[in-house]
mmCIF file of C-alpha atoms and ligand atoms in Angstrom:
data_model
loop_
_atom_site.group_PDB
_atom_site.id
_atom_site.type_symbol
_atom_site.label_atom_id
_atom_site.label_comp_id
_atom_site.label_asym_id
_atom_site.label_seq_id
_atom_site.Cartn_x
_atom_site.Cartn_y
_atom_site.Cartn_z
ATOM 1 C CA UNK A 1013 0.000 0.000 0.000
ATOM 2 C CA UNK A 1014 2.672 2.426 1.080
ATOM 3 C CA UNK A 1015 4.137 3.406 -2.280
ATOM 4 C CA UNK A 1016 0.746 4.328 -3.708
ATOM 5 C CA UNK A 1017 -0.379 6.396 -0.725
ATOM 6 C CA UNK A 1018 -0.688 10.116 -1.456
ATOM 7 C CA UNK A 1019 2.871 11.311 -0.756
ATOM 8 C CA UNK A 1020 1.617 14.649 0.581
ATOM 9 C CA UNK A 1021 -0.081 13.014 3.578
ATOM 10 C CA UNK A 1022 1.850 9.739 3.957
ATOM 11 C CA UNK A 1023 3.469 10.803 7.252
ATOM 12 C CA UNK A 1024 0.319 12.366 8.716
ATOM 13 C CA UNK A 1025 -0.909 10.966 12.057
ATOM 14 C CA UNK A 1026 -4.193 9.816 10.501
ATOM 15 C CA UNK A 1027 -2.619 7.831 7.661
ATOM 16 C CA UNK A 1028 0.043 6.335 9.964
ATOM 17 C CA UNK A 1029 -2.547 5.265 12.577
ATOM 18 C CA UNK A 1030 -4.851 3.870 9.878
ATOM 19 C CA UNK A 1031 -2.033 1.576 8.759
ATOM 20 C CA UNK A 1032 -1.584 0.261 12.287
ATOM 21 C CA UNK A 1033 1.208 2.618 13.290
ATOM 22 C CA UNK A 1034 1.689 4.776 16.397
ATOM 23 C CA UNK A 1035 2.216 8.382 15.229
ATOM 24 C CA UNK A 1036 3.616 11.152 17.471
ATOM 25 C CA UNK A 1037 0.060 12.000 18.541
ATOM 26 C CA UNK A 1038 -3.304 10.263 18.292
ATOM 27 C CA UNK A 1039 -5.152 11.722 15.292
ATOM 28 C CA UNK A 1040 -8.656 13.039 15.909
ATOM 29 C CA UNK A 1041 -11.551 14.053 13.661
ATOM 30 C CA UNK A 1042 -15.325 13.952 14.109
ATOM 31 C CA UNK A 1043 -17.992 12.374 11.954
ATOM 32 C CA UNK A 1044 -20.295 15.245 10.887
ATOM 33 C CA UNK A 1045 -17.672 17.787 11.946
ATOM 34 C CA UNK A 1046 -18.892 20.005 9.110
ATOM 35 C CA UNK A 1047 -22.482 21.022 9.555
ATOM 36 C CA UNK A 1048 -25.042 22.476 11.817
ATOM 37 C CA UNK A 1049 -22.950 22.703 14.996
ATOM 38 C CA UNK A 1050 -20.947 25.482 13.270
ATOM 39 C CA UNK A 1051 -22.410 29.017 12.966
ATOM 40 C CA UNK A 1052 -20.159 29.668 9.951
ATOM 41 C CA UNK A 1053 -21.774 26.637 8.247
ATOM 42 C CA UNK A 1054 -25.318 27.791 8.989
ATOM 43 C CA UNK A 1055 -24.448 31.203 7.544
ATOM 44 C CA UNK A 1056 -23.013 29.788 4.301
ATOM 45 C CA UNK A 1057 -25.950 27.411 3.812
ATOM 46 C CA UNK A 1058 -28.627 30.120 4.242
ATOM 47 C CA UNK A 1059 -31.165 29.777 1.407
ATOM 48 C CA UNK A 1060 -29.268 26.956 -0.334
ATOM 49 C CA UNK A 1061 -30.715 23.436 -0.325
ATOM 50 C CA UNK A 1062 -28.453 20.736 1.128
ATOM 51 C CA UNK A 1063 -27.896 18.735 -2.063
ATOM 52 C CA UNK A 1064 -27.447 21.905 -4.154
ATOM 53 C CA UNK A 1065 -24.673 22.980 -1.795
ATOM 54 C CA UNK A 1066 -23.015 19.545 -2.233
ATOM 55 C CA UNK A 1067 -22.720 20.150 -5.997
ATOM 56 C CA UNK A 1068 -21.095 23.599 -5.798
ATOM 57 C CA UNK A 1069 -17.306 23.168 -5.605
ATOM 58 C CA UNK A 1070 -16.739 26.537 -3.888
ATOM 59 C CA UNK A 1071 -19.246 25.741 -1.118
ATOM 60 C CA UNK A 1072 -18.098 22.121 -0.754
ATOM 61 C CA UNK A 1073 -14.510 23.308 -0.322
ATOM 62 C CA UNK A 1074 -15.337 26.059 2.149
ATOM 63 C CA UNK A 1075 -17.641 23.887 4.309
ATOM 64 C CA UNK A 1076 -15.126 21.023 4.297
ATOM 65 C CA UNK A 1077 -12.355 23.341 5.504
ATOM 66 C CA UNK A 1078 -14.349 25.161 8.220
ATOM 67 C CA UNK A 1079 -13.951 22.518 10.974
ATOM 68 C CA UNK A 1080 -10.243 22.051 10.180
ATOM 69 C CA UNK A 1081 -9.580 25.757 10.634
ATOM 70 C CA UNK A 1082 -11.743 26.020 13.753
ATOM 71 C CA UNK A 1083 -10.877 22.827 15.646
ATOM 72 C CA UNK A 1084 -7.423 21.852 14.337
ATOM 73 C CA UNK A 1085 -8.624 18.311 13.609
ATOM 74 C CA UNK A 1086 -6.205 15.878 11.925
ATOM 75 C CA UNK A 1087 -8.402 15.312 8.862
ATOM 76 C CA UNK A 1088 -11.062 16.945 6.750
ATOM 77 C CA UNK A 1089 -14.022 14.915 5.469
ATOM 78 C CA UNK A 1090 -15.523 15.927 2.154
ATOM 79 C CA UNK A 1091 -18.772 17.831 2.581
ATOM 80 C CA UNK A 1092 -21.296 15.698 0.743
ATOM 81 C CA UNK A 1093 -23.858 13.053 1.639
ATOM 82 C CA UNK A 1094 -24.233 9.317 1.147
ATOM 83 C CA UNK A 1095 -27.246 9.899 -1.154
ATOM 84 C CA UNK A 1096 -25.479 12.581 -3.259
ATOM 85 C CA UNK A 1097 -24.320 10.179 -6.029
ATOM 86 C CA UNK A 1098 -27.888 8.841 -6.378
ATOM 87 C CA UNK A 1099 -29.151 12.398 -6.795
ATOM 88 C CA UNK A 1100 -26.336 13.130 -9.266
ATOM 89 C CA UNK A 1101 -27.354 10.246 -11.568
ATOM 90 C CA UNK A 1102 -30.994 11.315 -11.528
ATOM 91 C CA UNK A 1103 -32.748 9.418 -8.736
ATOM 92 C CA UNK A 1104 -35.624 11.633 -7.553
ATOM 93 C CA UNK A 1105 -34.697 12.316 -3.929
ATOM 94 C CA UNK A 1106 -34.155 15.259 -1.646
ATOM 95 C CA UNK A 1107 -32.712 15.961 1.793
ATOM 96 C CA UNK A 1108 -35.480 17.531 3.864
ATOM 97 C CA UNK A 1109 -34.391 19.780 6.748
ATOM 98 C CA UNK A 1110 -34.896 18.061 10.094
ATOM 99 C CA UNK A 1111 -35.716 14.714 8.426
ATOM 100 C CA UNK A 1112 -32.951 13.519 6.093
ATOM 101 C CA UNK A 1113 -33.073 11.829 2.687
ATOM 102 C CA UNK A 1114 -36.580 11.381 1.218
ATOM 103 C CA UNK A 1115 -37.083 9.336 -1.976
ATOM 104 C CA UNK A 1116 -40.005 10.230 -4.306
ATOM 105 C CA UNK A 1117 -40.574 6.721 -5.697
ATOM 106 C CA UNK A 1118 -39.294 4.037 -3.315
ATOM 107 C CA UNK A 1119 -37.710 0.905 -4.813
ATOM 108 C CA UNK A 1120 -39.931 -2.174 -4.488
ATOM 109 C CA UNK A 1121 -39.487 -4.335 -7.633
ATOM 110 C CA UNK A 1122 -36.856 -5.495 -10.132
ATOM 111 C CA UNK A 1123 -38.200 -2.916 -12.594
ATOM 112 C CA UNK A 1124 -37.533 -0.209 -9.977
ATOM 113 C CA UNK A 1125 -33.958 -1.493 -9.557
ATOM 114 C CA UNK A 1126 -33.407 -1.487 -13.320
ATOM 115 C CA UNK A 1127 -34.619 2.104 -13.531
ATOM 116 C CA UNK A 1128 -31.713 3.305 -11.351
ATOM 117 C CA UNK A 1129 -29.426 5.005 -13.903
ATOM 118 C CA UNK A 1130 -25.828 3.920 -14.546
ATOM 119 C CA UNK A 1131 -23.218 5.737 -12.492
ATOM 120 C CA UNK A 1132 -20.599 7.687 -14.418
ATOM 121 C CA UNK A 1133 -17.596 9.655 -13.230
ATOM 122 C CA UNK A 1134 -18.923 12.704 -15.100
ATOM 123 C CA UNK A 1135 -22.079 12.713 -12.958
ATOM 124 C CA UNK A 1136 -19.940 13.719 -9.967
ATOM 125 C CA UNK A 1137 -17.408 15.797 -11.930
ATOM 126 C CA UNK A 1138 -17.828 18.711 -9.505
ATOM 127 C CA UNK A 1139 -15.900 16.655 -6.926
ATOM 128 C CA UNK A 1140 -12.606 17.161 -8.830
ATOM 129 C CA UNK A 1141 -12.734 20.929 -8.564
ATOM 130 C CA UNK A 1142 -13.810 20.863 -4.905
ATOM 131 C CA UNK A 1143 -11.039 18.456 -3.893
ATOM 132 C CA UNK A 1144 -8.422 20.509 -5.758
ATOM 133 C CA UNK A 1145 -9.336 23.603 -3.710
ATOM 134 C CA UNK A 1146 -9.470 21.588 -0.470
ATOM 135 C CA UNK A 1147 -6.155 19.755 -0.821
ATOM 136 C CA UNK A 1148 -4.359 22.978 -1.817
ATOM 137 C CA UNK A 1149 -5.292 24.483 1.558
ATOM 138 C CA UNK A 1150 -4.909 21.287 3.598
ATOM 139 C CA UNK A 1151 -1.264 20.665 2.717
ATOM 140 C CA UNK A 1152 -0.131 17.683 4.814
ATOM 141 C CA UNK A 1153 -3.537 17.212 6.477
ATOM 142 C CA UNK A 1154 -5.492 14.360 4.866
ATOM 143 C CA UNK A 1155 -8.891 14.639 3.214
ATOM 144 C CA UNK A 1156 -11.184 11.674 3.898
ATOM 145 C CA UNK A 1157 -13.511 10.673 1.073
ATOM 146 C CA UNK A 1158 -16.624 8.632 1.819
ATOM 147 C CA UNK A 1159 -19.601 6.754 0.449
ATOM 148 C CA UNK A 1160 -22.670 4.951 1.744
ATOM 149 C CA UNK A 1161 -22.526 1.177 1.997
ATOM 150 C CA UNK A 1162 -25.111 -0.721 -0.075
ATOM 151 C CA UNK A 1163 -27.295 -1.772 2.902
ATOM 152 C CA UNK A 1164 -27.665 1.728 4.350
ATOM 153 C CA UNK A 1165 -28.356 3.232 0.904
ATOM 154 C CA UNK A 1166 -30.868 0.457 0.138
ATOM 155 C CA UNK A 1167 -32.716 1.232 3.359
ATOM 156 C CA UNK A 1168 -33.333 4.840 2.247
ATOM 157 C CA UNK A 1169 -34.371 3.736 -1.272
ATOM 158 C CA UNK A 1170 -36.758 1.025 -0.067
ATOM 159 C CA UNK A 1171 -38.271 2.773 2.968
ATOM 160 C CA UNK A 1172 -38.468 6.090 1.090
ATOM 161 C CA UNK A 1173 -36.762 7.915 3.971
ATOM 162 C CA UNK A 1174 -35.259 7.448 7.441
ATOM 163 C CA UNK A 1175 -36.582 4.374 9.239
ATOM 164 C CA UNK A 1176 -36.451 3.144 12.820
ATOM 165 C CA UNK A 1177 -37.074 -0.558 12.214
ATOM 166 C CA UNK A 1178 -36.082 -1.010 8.542
ATOM 167 C CA UNK A 1179 -39.050 -3.363 8.207
ATOM 168 C CA UNK A 1180 -39.677 -2.852 4.470
ATOM 169 C CA UNK A 1181 -35.945 -3.286 3.807
ATOM 170 C CA UNK A 1182 -35.742 -6.550 5.739
ATOM 171 C CA UNK A 1183 -38.948 -7.871 4.147
ATOM 172 C CA UNK A 1184 -37.545 -7.028 0.680
ATOM 173 C CA UNK A 1185 -34.221 -8.720 1.493
ATOM 174 C CA UNK A 1186 -35.866 -11.909 2.786
ATOM 175 C CA UNK A 1187 -38.728 -12.179 0.262
ATOM 176 C CA UNK A 1188 -36.900 -11.178 -2.929
ATOM 177 C CA UNK A 1189 -33.270 -12.254 -2.437
ATOM 178 C CA UNK A 1190 -32.410 -12.064 -6.156
ATOM 179 C CA UNK A 1191 -33.832 -8.575 -6.589
ATOM 180 C CA UNK A 1192 -32.063 -7.600 -3.342
ATOM 181 C CA UNK A 1193 -28.738 -8.785 -4.771
ATOM 182 C CA UNK A 1194 -29.396 -6.860 -7.981
ATOM 183 C CA UNK A 1195 -30.126 -3.688 -5.973
ATOM 184 C CA UNK A 1196 -27.112 -4.017 -3.691
ATOM 185 C CA UNK A 1197 -24.884 -4.853 -6.657
ATOM 186 C CA UNK A 1198 -25.955 -1.668 -8.382
ATOM 187 C CA UNK A 1199 -25.469 0.407 -5.218
ATOM 188 C CA UNK A 1200 -22.009 -1.132 -4.755
ATOM 189 C CA UNK A 1201 -21.053 0.027 -8.275
ATOM 190 C CA UNK A 1202 -22.329 3.524 -7.555
ATOM 191 C CA UNK A 1203 -20.413 3.851 -4.280
ATOM 192 C CA UNK A 1204 -17.268 2.345 -5.822
ATOM 193 C CA UNK A 1205 -17.232 4.975 -8.566
ATOM 194 C CA UNK A 1206 -17.972 7.763 -6.057
ATOM 195 C CA UNK A 1207 -15.017 6.649 -3.901
ATOM 196 C CA UNK A 1208 -12.721 6.215 -6.896
ATOM 197 C CA UNK A 1209 -13.444 9.756 -8.088
ATOM 198 C CA UNK A 1210 -12.569 11.101 -4.625
ATOM 199 C CA UNK A 1211 -9.345 9.062 -4.417
ATOM 200 C CA UNK A 1212 -8.228 10.086 -7.904
ATOM 201 C CA UNK A 1213 -8.954 13.721 -7.057
ATOM 202 C CA UNK A 1214 -6.721 13.556 -3.955
ATOM 203 C CA UNK A 1215 -8.495 11.977 -0.957
ATOM 204 C CA UNK A 1216 -5.951 10.305 1.360
ATOM 205 C CA UNK A 1217 -8.314 7.839 3.067
ATOM 206 C CA UNK A 1218 -11.893 6.686 2.586
ATOM 207 C CA UNK A 1219 -14.721 5.722 4.922
ATOM 208 C CA UNK A 1220 -17.616 3.449 3.991
ATOM 209 C CA UNK A 1221 -20.647 4.366 6.121
ATOM 210 C CA UNK A 1222 -22.921 1.401 6.859
ATOM 211 C CA UNK A 1223 -24.657 3.396 9.557
ATOM 212 C CA UNK A 1224 -27.685 1.103 9.933
ATOM 213 C CA UNK A 1225 -25.982 -2.317 9.553
ATOM 214 C CA UNK A 1226 -26.412 -2.827 13.314
ATOM 215 C CA UNK A 1227 -30.108 -3.498 12.638
ATOM 216 C CA UNK A 1228 -29.107 -6.900 11.213
ATOM 217 C CA UNK A 1229 -28.144 -10.191 12.836
ATOM 218 C CA UNK A 1230 -24.620 -11.409 12.179
ATOM 219 C CA UNK A 1231 -25.923 -14.255 10.003
ATOM 220 C CA UNK A 1232 -28.081 -11.958 7.875
ATOM 221 C CA UNK A 1233 -25.304 -9.383 7.575
ATOM 222 C CA UNK A 1234 -22.862 -12.016 6.384
ATOM 223 C CA UNK A 1235 -25.250 -13.593 3.861
ATOM 224 C CA UNK A 1236 -27.024 -10.594 2.394
ATOM 225 C CA UNK A 1237 -24.796 -7.541 2.903
ATOM 226 C CA UNK A 1238 -21.136 -8.380 3.469
ATOM 227 C CA UNK A 1239 -20.451 -9.698 -0.089
ATOM 228 C CA UNK A 1240 -21.586 -6.385 -1.577
ATOM 229 C CA UNK A 1241 -19.561 -4.182 0.785
ATOM 230 C CA UNK A 1242 -16.563 -6.472 0.215
ATOM 231 C CA UNK A 1243 -16.834 -5.853 -3.526
ATOM 232 C CA UNK A 1244 -16.456 -2.099 -2.960
ATOM 233 C CA UNK A 1245 -13.283 -2.474 -0.881
ATOM 234 C CA UNK A 1246 -11.831 -4.931 -3.408
ATOM 235 C CA UNK A 1247 -12.603 -2.645 -6.319
ATOM 236 C CA UNK A 1248 -10.927 0.423 -4.827
ATOM 237 C CA UNK A 1249 -7.802 -1.562 -3.936
ATOM 238 C CA UNK A 1250 -4.996 -0.456 -1.651
ATOM 239 C CA UNK A 1251 -4.319 3.064 -2.899
ATOM 240 C CA UNK A 1252 -5.466 4.632 0.403
ATOM 241 C CA UNK A 1253 -6.440 3.377 3.890
ATOM 242 C CA UNK A 1254 -10.046 2.195 4.178
ATOM 243 C CA UNK A 1255 -12.333 2.754 7.191
ATOM 244 C CA UNK A 1256 -15.575 0.778 7.685
ATOM 245 C CA UNK A 1257 -18.150 2.184 10.120
ATOM 246 C CA UNK A 1258 -21.586 1.308 11.461
ATOM 247 C CA UNK A 1259 -23.701 1.971 14.572
ATOM 248 C CA UNK A 1260 -24.736 -0.802 16.975
ATOM 249 C CA UNK A 1261 -22.329 -3.212 15.296
ATOM 250 C CA UNK A 1262 -20.692 -4.825 18.382
ATOM 251 C CA UNK A 1263 -21.438 -8.277 16.990
ATOM 252 C CA UNK A 1264 -20.469 -7.400 13.406
ATOM 253 C CA UNK A 1265 -17.008 -5.902 13.985
ATOM 254 C CA UNK A 1266 -14.956 -8.892 12.728
ATOM 255 C CA UNK A 1267 -17.161 -9.202 9.625
ATOM 256 C CA UNK A 1268 -16.842 -5.476 8.934
ATOM 257 C CA UNK A 1269 -13.077 -5.816 9.155
ATOM 258 C CA UNK A 1270 -13.101 -8.878 6.920
ATOM 259 C CA UNK A 1271 -14.927 -6.883 4.238
ATOM 260 C CA UNK A 1272 -11.509 -5.401 3.449
ATOM 261 C CA UNK A 1273 -11.076 -2.502 5.847
ATOM 262 C CA UNK A 1274 -7.830 -1.308 7.439
ATOM 263 C CA UNK A 1275 -9.707 0.510 10.199
ATOM 264 C CA UNK A 1276 -12.969 -0.492 11.864
ATOM 265 C CA UNK A 1277 -15.146 2.288 13.257
ATOM 266 C CA UNK A 1278 -16.639 1.453 16.661
ATOM 267 C CA UNK A 1279 -19.621 3.164 18.302
ATOM 268 C CA UNK A 1280 -19.704 4.054 22.026
ATOM 269 C CA UNK A 1281 -21.327 0.792 23.110
ATOM 270 C CA UNK A 1282 -18.176 -1.307 22.728
ATOM 271 C CA UNK A 1283 -14.952 -0.354 24.549
ATOM 272 C CA UNK A 1284 -12.048 -0.106 22.085
ATOM 273 C CA UNK A 1285 -9.938 -2.706 23.924
ATOM 274 C CA UNK A 1286 -12.820 -5.194 23.684
ATOM 275 C CA UNK A 1287 -13.287 -4.315 19.993
ATOM 276 C CA UNK A 1288 -9.596 -5.034 19.423
ATOM 277 C CA UNK A 1289 -9.840 -8.407 21.178
ATOM 278 C CA UNK A 1290 -12.645 -9.306 18.787
ATOM 279 C CA UNK A 1291 -10.943 -7.893 15.700
ATOM 280 C CA UNK A 1292 -7.466 -9.304 16.280
ATOM 281 C CA UNK A 1293 -4.176 -7.567 15.532
ATOM 282 C CA UNK A 1294 -4.772 -6.784 11.840
ATOM 283 C CA UNK A 1295 -7.038 -3.771 12.241
ATOM 284 C CA UNK A 1296 -6.736 -0.251 13.566
ATOM 285 C CA UNK A 1297 -9.814 1.145 15.325
ATOM 286 C CA UNK A 1298 -11.633 4.470 15.126
ATOM 287 C CA UNK A 1299 -13.870 5.955 17.825
ATOM 288 C CA UNK A 1300 -15.639 6.099 20.171
ATOM 289 C CA UNK A 1301 -16.822 8.967 22.424
ATOM 290 C CA UNK A 1302 -20.606 9.010 22.836
ATOM 291 C CA UNK A 1303 -21.719 12.238 21.047
ATOM 292 C CA UNK A 1304 -24.138 12.879 23.943
ATOM 293 C CA UNK A 1305 -21.224 13.015 26.430
ATOM 294 C CA UNK A 1306 -20.237 16.354 24.821
ATOM 295 C CA UNK A 1307 -23.279 17.823 26.620
ATOM 296 C CA UNK A 1308 -21.950 16.819 30.073
ATOM 297 C CA UNK A 1309 -19.711 18.908 32.359
ATOM 298 C CA UNK A 1310 -16.095 19.209 31.251
ATOM 299 C CA UNK A 1311 -14.619 16.916 33.968
ATOM 300 C CA UNK A 1312 -16.891 14.116 32.713
ATOM 301 C CA UNK A 1313 -15.830 14.725 29.106
ATOM 302 C CA UNK A 1314 -12.155 14.774 30.104
ATOM 303 C CA UNK A 1315 -12.492 11.496 32.027
ATOM 304 C CA UNK A 1316 -14.208 9.830 29.044
ATOM 305 C CA UNK A 1317 -11.621 11.092 26.529
ATOM 306 C CA UNK A 1318 -8.778 9.781 28.725
ATOM 307 C CA UNK A 1319 -10.517 6.407 29.130
ATOM 308 C CA UNK A 1320 -10.947 6.049 25.355
ATOM 309 C CA UNK A 1321 -7.314 7.007 24.689
ATOM 310 C CA UNK A 1322 -6.207 4.367 27.225
ATOM 311 C CA UNK A 1323 -8.478 1.674 25.741
ATOM 312 C CA UNK A 1324 -7.314 2.602 22.238
ATOM 313 C CA UNK A 1325 -3.766 1.641 23.231
ATOM 314 C CA UNK A 1326 -4.806 -2.009 22.855
ATOM 315 C CA UNK A 1327 -5.202 -1.595 19.079
ATOM 316 C CA UNK A 1328 -2.346 -1.481 16.539
ATOM 317 C CA UNK A 1329 -3.528 2.016 15.587
ATOM 318 C CA UNK A 1330 -6.182 4.348 16.992
ATOM 319 C CA UNK A 1331 -7.981 7.257 15.341
ATOM 320 C CA UNK A 1332 -9.964 9.214 17.942
ATOM 321 C CA UNK A 1333 -13.531 10.066 16.876
ATOM 322 C CA UNK A 1334 -17.048 10.079 18.230
ATOM 323 C CA UNK A 1335 -19.076 6.870 18.247
ATOM 324 C CA UNK A 1336 -21.442 8.511 15.713
ATOM 325 C CA UNK A 1337 -21.918 11.984 14.213
ATOM 326 C CA UNK A 1338 -21.742 15.344 16.002
ATOM 327 C CA UNK A 1339 -25.254 16.248 17.197
ATOM 328 C CA UNK A 1340 -26.455 19.561 15.704
ATOM 329 C CA UNK A 1341 -26.785 21.399 19.053
ATOM 330 C CA UNK A 1342 -23.258 20.502 20.226
ATOM 331 C CA UNK A 1343 -21.211 23.474 21.493
ATOM 332 C CA UNK A 1344 -18.379 23.756 18.943
ATOM 333 C CA UNK A 1345 -15.991 25.102 21.611
ATOM 334 C CA UNK A 1346 -16.280 21.763 23.415
ATOM 335 C CA UNK A 1347 -15.180 19.988 20.217
ATOM 336 C CA UNK A 1348 -12.113 22.235 20.010
ATOM 337 C CA UNK A 1349 -11.278 21.447 23.653
ATOM 338 C CA UNK A 1350 -11.562 17.710 22.954
ATOM 339 C CA UNK A 1351 -9.116 18.019 20.049
ATOM 340 C CA UNK A 1352 -6.621 19.846 22.293
ATOM 341 C CA UNK A 1353 -7.034 17.262 25.044
ATOM 342 C CA UNK A 1354 -6.552 14.282 22.708
ATOM 343 C CA UNK A 1355 -3.387 15.886 21.343
ATOM 344 C CA UNK A 1356 -2.021 16.872 24.762
ATOM 345 C CA UNK A 1357 -2.660 13.508 26.424
ATOM 346 C CA UNK A 1358 -1.375 11.414 23.516
ATOM 347 C CA UNK A 1359 1.755 13.556 22.980
ATOM 348 C CA UNK A 1360 2.557 13.530 26.679
HETATM 349 O O1 1CP B 1292 -29.340 20.935 5.999
HETATM 350 C C1 1CP B 1292 -28.506 20.233 6.605
HETATM 351 O O2 1CP B 1292 -27.536 20.767 7.200
HETATM 352 C C2 1CP B 1292 -28.753 18.780 6.553
HETATM 353 C C3 1CP B 1292 -27.995 17.964 7.509
HETATM 354 C C4 1CP B 1292 -27.003 17.059 6.789
HETATM 355 C C5 1CP B 1292 -25.625 17.269 6.667
HETATM 356 C C6 1CP B 1292 -24.791 18.405 7.186
HETATM 357 C C7 1CP B 1292 -27.326 15.875 6.114
HETATM 358 C C8 1CP B 1292 -28.681 15.301 5.934
HETATM 359 N N1 1CP B 1292 -26.175 15.357 5.578
HETATM 360 C C9 1CP B 1292 -25.103 16.157 5.915
HETATM 361 C C10 1CP B 1292 -23.697 15.974 5.512
HETATM 362 C C11 1CP B 1292 -23.106 14.658 5.652
HETATM 363 N N2 1CP B 1292 -23.760 13.440 5.532
HETATM 364 C C12 1CP B 1292 -21.738 14.398 5.828
HETATM 365 C C13 1CP B 1292 -20.741 15.539 5.820
HETATM 366 C C14 1CP B 1292 -19.397 15.470 6.210
HETATM 367 C C15 1CP B 1292 -19.115 15.499 7.697
HETATM 368 O O3 1CP B 1292 -19.144 14.448 8.350
HETATM 369 O O4 1CP B 1292 -18.761 16.583 8.212
HETATM 370 C C16 1CP B 1292 -21.580 12.994 5.898
HETATM 371 C C17 1CP B 1292 -20.318 12.205 6.118
HETATM 372 C C18 1CP B 1292 -22.857 12.423 5.707
HETATM 373 C C19 1CP B 1292 -23.111 10.976 5.635
HETATM 374 C C20 1CP B 1292 -24.475 10.467 5.913
HETATM 375 N N3 1CP B 1292 -25.672 10.939 5.457
HETATM 376 C C21 1CP B 1292 -24.736 9.305 6.659
HETATM 377 C C22 1CP B 1292 -23.657 8.455 7.266
HETATM 378 C C23 1CP B 1292 -23.193 9.049 8.540
HETATM 379 C C24 1CP B 1292 -24.120 8.919 9.701
HETATM 380 O O5 1CP B 1292 -24.492 9.944 10.285
HETATM 381 O O6 1CP B 1292 -24.463 7.760 10.037
HETATM 382 C C25 1CP B 1292 -26.111 9.084 6.696
HETATM 383 C C26 1CP B 1292 -26.865 7.969 7.388
HETATM 384 C C27 1CP B 1292 -26.707 10.142 5.938
HETATM 385 C C28 1CP B 1292 -28.137 10.334 5.663
HETATM 386 C C29 1CP B 1292 -28.578 11.653 6.184
HETATM 387 N N4 1CP B 1292 -28.328 12.835 5.543
HETATM 388 C C30 1CP B 1292 -28.807 13.877 6.289
HETATM 389 C C31 1CP B 1292 -29.393 13.325 7.477
HETATM 390 C C32 1CP B 1292 -30.044 14.118 8.554
HETATM 391 C C33 1CP B 1292 -29.222 11.931 7.406
HETATM 392 C C34 1CP B 1292 -29.638 10.906 8.457
HETATM 393 C C35 1CP B 1292 -31.116 10.676 8.448
HETATM 394 C C36 1CP B 1292 -31.534 9.464 9.274
HETATM 395 O O7 1CP B 1292 -31.554 9.563 10.499
HETATM 396 O O8 1CP B 1292 -31.794 8.407 8.653
#
């Protein structure tokens, strides 16, 4: 892997930790670090719909860079969304404020699957320009590219929007296994191309978000989902480190590693030392401060950050993060303090 890694960021703490190394300090970034917790984000987004802002290179670049400037995090993550490539190829969907992705005509049949247009690199051509602006400012700080994993994307397409129980998705998967495989195969191709475009443009690592995979049993995950996510990791190869993340996945961690990840993202339910015992010595870990803990008093936050740094020592490499995304009403100054603390404790 090493010779192909973006030379600009090869020695950065994030890339070193992702490859199982112990850099001079523990790298830290936050899922959803760009977004509503930042007043400068809310100002830029005024009057511009979410998915429109994701297709404007100037806005994508500025929003991506905001949390790096403010917090001094060790990585930027491209401002986009897991459903953006679907929108870009013409699937009729929108991101509704306060709700999330909403799909006009949910996918229910093979004909619906076949109507999903082919993904092309040109459909997300605006990414090239955005990443060029971002990497010019970032210098040695890595940009993380990302995509949605087939299961999590399928859930939005089948349910028509966010879902608590994923009941239509599970019924589809169990009743129409061949159509399910056709849908997940197509979504895997779409996410592969989206990741490849980001890597070719200059992303130094990628994260596959299977946020809702924890809704599945281990057996169902392995039969109906894992082969499709594995295909994405195989297709993008070893050019950059690969992170695989889901919520509520305590029982799925080894399978998520086996999909082809270098780093497994862990939510706050599983201590990182326990995650490492389950994963074995081949994987770095990322996580796992409960985003709700950021609302507690500072001594509580400090104790939790120190505990996670200590538990992360068990893994070959540790990237500090939250166990899921930053909640919109989080005080951004607390995030900055956490970054400082992670750096201070791990350097000391
Ligand atoms: O108007 C707004 O500000 C809308 C809020 C918002 C934002 C800022 C959405 C709607 N998406 C995003 C950006 C986004 N989405 C990023 C930006 C980069 C960063 O992390 O800073 C990323 C990585 C995502 C990825 C994403 N979108 C995921 C995976 C991560 C996760 O949180 O699990 C998922 C599940 C989505 C779907 C989605 N998009 C938006 C919302 C509110 C949701 C979740 C809806 C639900 O609960 O099902």
